[in-house]
Tab-separated table of C-alpha atoms in Angstrom:
chain	number	residue	atom	x	y	z
A	14	MET	CA	72.613	-0.861	-21.693
A	15	LYS	CA	71.484	-3.019	-18.847
A	16	PHE	CA	67.892	-3.019	-17.589
A	17	SER	CA	66.673	-4.193	-14.260
A	18	LYS	CA	64.463	-7.208	-14.142
A	19	GLY	CA	61.441	-5.019	-13.227
A	20	MET	CA	62.028	-2.668	-16.145
A	21	THR	CA	62.471	-5.601	-18.508
A	22	ALA	CA	59.101	-6.992	-17.383
A	23	ARG	CA	57.363	-3.635	-17.882
A	24	ILE	CA	58.802	-3.276	-21.371
A	25	ALA	CA	57.668	-6.803	-22.236
A	26	VAL	CA	54.115	-6.002	-21.064
A	27	ALA	CA	54.062	-2.747	-23.018
A	28	ALA	CA	55.290	-4.510	-26.140
A	29	ALA	CA	52.652	-7.189	-25.799
A	30	GLY	CA	49.985	-4.540	-25.319
A	31	GLY	CA	51.173	-2.798	-28.438
A	32	LEU	CA	50.893	-5.992	-30.396
A	33	VAL	CA	47.383	-6.510	-29.153
A	34	LEU	CA	46.376	-2.968	-30.092
A	35	ALA	CA	48.001	-3.317	-33.473
A	36	GLY	CA	46.163	-6.576	-34.029
A	37	THR	CA	42.835	-5.029	-33.020
A	38	ALA	CA	43.296	-2.092	-35.327
A	39	GLY	CA	44.109	-4.385	-38.188
A	40	ALA	CA	40.912	-6.416	-37.627
A	41	ALA	CA	38.741	-3.270	-37.572
A	42	PHE	CA	39.770	-2.323	-41.049
A	43	ALA	CA	39.623	-5.784	-42.592
A	44	VAL	CA	37.355	-6.048	-45.673
A	45	GLU	CA	34.686	-8.744	-45.342
A	46	THR	CA	33.538	-10.545	-48.443
A	47	PRO	CA	29.846	-11.654	-48.163
A	48	HIS	CA	28.871	-15.043	-49.543
A	49	GLY	CA	25.107	-14.838	-48.995
A	50	ASP	CA	22.660	-14.307	-46.090
A	51	GLU	CA	19.767	-16.375	-44.790
A	52	ASP	CA	17.189	-15.283	-42.169
A	53	VAL	CA	15.695	-17.529	-39.522
A	54	GLU	CA	12.393	-16.434	-37.941
A	55	VAL	CA	12.228	-17.262	-34.247
A	56	ASN	CA	8.719	-17.779	-32.827
A	57	VAL	CA	7.406	-18.546	-29.371
A	58	SER	CA	3.826	-18.904	-28.169
A	59	ILE	CA	3.459	-17.791	-24.543
A	60	GLU	CA	0.199	-18.883	-22.967
A	61	PRO	CA	-1.408	-16.764	-20.226
A	62	LEU	CA	-0.732	-17.889	-16.717
A	63	VAL	CA	-3.519	-19.997	-15.303
A	64	GLY	CA	-4.249	-18.564	-11.896
A	65	PRO	CA	-6.619	-19.802	-9.237
A	66	GLY	CA	-10.348	-19.626	-9.877
A	67	ALA	CA	-12.551	-16.915	-8.439
A	68	LEU	CA	-16.018	-16.314	-7.011
A	69	SER	CA	-17.684	-13.255	-8.534
A	70	LEU	CA	-20.986	-11.409	-8.964
A	71	SER	CA	-22.460	-9.650	-12.010
A	72	VAL	CA	-25.758	-7.900	-12.722
A	73	ALA	CA	-27.295	-7.704	-16.202
A	74	GLY	CA	-28.279	-4.061	-15.986
A	75	THR	CA	-27.929	-0.921	-13.910
A	76	SER	CA	-31.555	0.196	-13.559
A	77	SER	CA	-35.120	-1.002	-13.189
A	78	SER	CA	-38.327	0.959	-13.707
A	79	LEU	CA	-41.486	0.419	-11.680
A	80	THR	CA	-44.871	0.987	-13.280
A	81	GLU	CA	-48.220	1.378	-11.543
A	82	VAL	CA	-50.590	-1.572	-11.383
A	83	ALA	CA	-53.938	-2.095	-9.648
A	84	SER	CA	-53.390	-2.603	-5.928
A	85	GLY	CA	-56.865	-3.884	-5.108
A	86	ASP	CA	-57.040	-1.376	-2.252
A	87	PRO	CA	-58.235	2.226	-2.754
A	88	GLU	CA	-55.964	3.341	0.085
A	89	VAL	CA	-52.815	1.893	-1.514
A	90	ARG	CA	-50.928	2.594	-4.745
A	91	ARG	CA	-48.710	-0.193	-6.101
A	92	PHE	CA	-45.823	-0.084	-8.590
A	93	ASP	CA	-44.223	-3.260	-9.993
A	94	GLY	CA	-40.957	-4.059	-11.740
A	95	ALA	CA	-38.159	-6.630	-11.876
A	96	LEU	CA	-34.607	-6.842	-10.613
A	97	PRO	CA	-32.100	-7.280	-13.473
A	98	GLU	CA	-30.722	-10.810	-13.609
A	99	VAL	CA	-28.052	-11.412	-10.973
A	100	THR	CA	-25.397	-14.070	-11.659
A	101	VAL	CA	-22.855	-15.688	-9.367
A	102	THR	CA	-19.884	-17.255	-11.172
A	103	ASP	CA	-17.474	-19.670	-9.493
A	104	THR	CA	-14.446	-20.804	-11.538
A	105	ARG	CA	-12.712	-22.489	-8.604
A	106	ASP	CA	-12.458	-26.241	-8.292
A	107	ALA	CA	-13.675	-28.105	-5.220
A	108	ALA	CA	-10.146	-28.408	-3.795
A	109	GLU	CA	-9.656	-24.630	-3.942
A	110	ILE	CA	-12.957	-23.996	-2.180
A	111	GLY	CA	-12.530	-26.472	0.636
A	112	ALA	CA	-15.191	-28.027	2.807
A	113	GLU	CA	-18.154	-26.433	4.557
A	114	ARG	CA	-18.225	-23.187	2.582
A	115	TRP	CA	-21.334	-21.493	1.217
A	116	TRP	CA	-22.121	-18.278	-0.657
A	117	TYR	CA	-25.150	-16.031	-0.540
A	118	VAL	CA	-26.428	-12.831	-2.175
A	119	LEU	CA	-28.153	-10.120	-0.153
A	120	GLY	CA	-30.073	-7.049	-1.284
A	121	GLN	CA	-30.717	-3.735	0.441
A	122	ALA	CA	-32.343	-0.510	-0.795
A	123	THR	CA	-32.052	3.165	0.040
A	124	ASP	CA	-35.050	5.454	0.539
A	125	PHE	CA	-36.683	6.840	-2.605
A	126	THR	CA	-35.851	10.505	-3.131
A	127	GLU	CA	-37.280	13.079	-5.519
A	128	ASP	CA	-35.270	15.981	-6.981
A	129	SER	CA	-37.930	18.661	-6.520
A	130	GLY	CA	-37.977	18.176	-2.753
A	131	GLN	CA	-40.960	15.903	-2.240
A	132	PRO	CA	-40.890	13.824	0.971
A	133	THR	CA	-38.851	10.641	0.687
A	134	ILE	CA	-40.476	7.225	0.425
A	135	SER	CA	-38.928	4.746	2.838
A	136	ALA	CA	-37.100	1.644	1.581
A	137	GLY	CA	-39.561	-0.142	3.846
A	138	ASN	CA	-42.184	0.482	1.167
A	139	LEU	CA	-40.205	-1.634	-1.326
A	140	GLY	CA	-40.529	-5.422	-1.276
A	141	TRP	CA	-39.435	-8.306	-3.487
A	142	THR	CA	-40.126	-11.911	-4.394
A	143	PRO	CA	-36.842	-13.713	-5.254
A	144	ARG	CA	-36.861	-16.155	-8.167
A	145	VAL	CA	-34.000	-18.570	-8.886
A	146	ILE	CA	-33.320	-19.114	-12.595
A	147	ASP	CA	-30.616	-21.805	-12.310
A	148	ASP	CA	-31.095	-24.014	-9.269
A	149	GLY	CA	-27.815	-25.941	-9.520
A	150	ASP	CA	-29.484	-29.361	-9.470
A	151	GLY	CA	-31.419	-28.328	-6.389
A	152	LEU	CA	-28.394	-26.942	-4.530
A	153	ILE	CA	-29.495	-23.297	-4.887
A	154	MET	CA	-32.152	-21.826	-2.590
A	155	GLU	CA	-34.049	-18.592	-3.148
A	156	GLY	CA	-34.832	-16.185	-0.350
A	157	ASP	CA	-38.281	-15.618	1.118
A	158	GLN	CA	-40.601	-12.936	-0.149
A	159	VAL	CA	-40.077	-9.664	1.701
A	160	ASP	CA	-43.270	-7.640	2.039
A	161	THR	CA	-43.569	-3.898	2.605
A	162	VAL	CA	-44.296	-2.094	5.839
A	163	ILE	CA	-47.796	-1.493	4.504
A	164	ASP	CA	-48.413	-5.256	4.487
A	165	ASP	CA	-48.945	-7.583	7.431
A	166	GLY	CA	-46.850	-10.489	8.631
A	167	ARG	CA	-43.390	-11.217	10.001
A	168	ASN	CA	-41.694	-10.404	6.680
A	169	ALA	CA	-43.406	-7.032	6.276
A	170	VAL	CA	-40.178	-5.076	6.758
A	171	GLY	CA	-39.267	-3.933	3.239
A	172	LEU	CA	-35.720	-3.840	1.917
A	173	VAL	CA	-34.416	-1.549	4.662
A	174	GLY	CA	-31.893	-4.139	5.829
A	175	GLN	CA	-30.029	-6.816	3.922
A	176	GLU	CA	-32.396	-9.534	2.705
A	177	LEU	CA	-31.556	-12.866	1.080
A	178	LEU	CA	-31.931	-13.104	-2.701
A	179	TYR	CA	-30.462	-16.600	-3.113
A	180	ALA	CA	-27.757	-18.883	-1.735
A	181	ALA	CA	-25.742	-22.064	-2.285
A	182	PHE	CA	-25.221	-23.979	0.924
A	183	ASP	CA	-22.345	-26.169	-0.319
A	184	SER	CA	-19.980	-24.353	-2.681
A	185	SER	CA	-17.691	-27.312	-3.416
A	186	THR	CA	-20.538	-29.723	-4.164
A	187	LEU	CA	-22.107	-27.114	-6.431
A	188	VAL	CA	-19.025	-26.749	-8.662
A	189	ASP	CA	-18.755	-30.540	-8.833
A	190	THR	CA	-22.000	-30.520	-10.847
A	191	GLY	CA	-19.980	-29.085	-13.744
A	192	GLU	CA	-21.735	-25.708	-13.788
A	193	THR	CA	-19.880	-22.459	-13.166
A	194	SER	CA	-22.675	-19.857	-12.937
A	195	TRP	CA	-26.119	-19.554	-11.389
A	196	SER	CA	-28.647	-16.731	-11.777
A	197	ALA	CA	-31.618	-15.257	-9.987
A	198	THR	CA	-33.928	-12.283	-10.238
A	199	ALA	CA	-36.762	-10.852	-8.133
A	200	ASP	CA	-40.159	-9.303	-8.670
A	201	LEU	CA	-40.044	-5.809	-7.157
A	202	PHE	CA	-43.068	-4.007	-5.745
A	203	LEU	CA	-43.439	-0.588	-4.178
A	204	LYS	CA	-46.505	0.241	-2.093
A	205	THR	CA	-47.452	3.712	-0.921
A	206	GLY	CA	-50.438	5.473	0.520
A	207	ALA	CA	-52.980	6.863	-1.930
A	208	ASP	CA	-51.881	10.372	-0.953
A	209	VAL	CA	-48.243	9.940	-1.997
A	210	ALA	CA	-46.809	13.106	-3.552
A	211	PRO	CA	-46.336	12.886	-7.339
A	212	GLY	CA	-42.793	12.990	-8.735
A	213	ALA	CA	-39.923	10.999	-10.249
A	214	TYR	CA	-38.385	9.037	-7.386
A	215	THR	CA	-35.112	7.111	-7.295
A	216	SER	CA	-33.717	4.474	-4.951
A	217	THR	CA	-30.513	2.423	-5.108
A	218	LEU	CA	-30.823	-1.311	-4.553
A	219	THR	CA	-27.446	-2.867	-3.771
A	220	VAL	CA	-26.876	-6.614	-4.201
A	221	SER	CA	-23.814	-8.089	-2.499
A	222	LEU	CA	-22.128	-11.495	-2.651
A	223	PHE	CA	-20.635	-13.092	0.457
A	224	GLU	CA	-18.988	-16.423	1.258
A	225	ASP	CA	-18.796	-17.972	4.695
A	226	VAL	CA	-18.070	-21.190	6.576
A	227	TYR	CA	-20.952	-23.070	8.160
């Protein structure tokens, strides 16, 4: 019987495919003879990525209690306390910071409120005296004392608005000293009239970190 060239080619392909399948089937059922096994432990130590440094703020506490002290004035009651330690940390290098940058920390308080409905005590009655703990080789400056509205003078405004706690006026020079953190606190004082209503009062004092170009 004669086959056309096309048919002959198709038969040849089919035959080859059959041989391949037969060969595959034979391999699947082959019996392997083991001659021993050895394990190799593969280890790799992957270090965390080192990202850019950062400027950050932390506070060593979430509350402060004021206790009454002698005011020296029968018409005034005074209550003293301390701001928990505030720390600015800068892990950037001078090149990351760039030139003519400075950071500063501001504080602002809300009015004192009392749960039983007593009249509020204005944040203007709360003052502070900032105190730098780490001065960064003289590169850190503390803010001025802020007196209460009961006091006299140009700073007798209380902590109604944002007031300076401390600042670094050259961020890149500061990190070049080798330090990475600088702290400050403040003496807090509340002054009221002698007729202030008794009660347990609460205010929130917010400290905020900013960076700017001068």
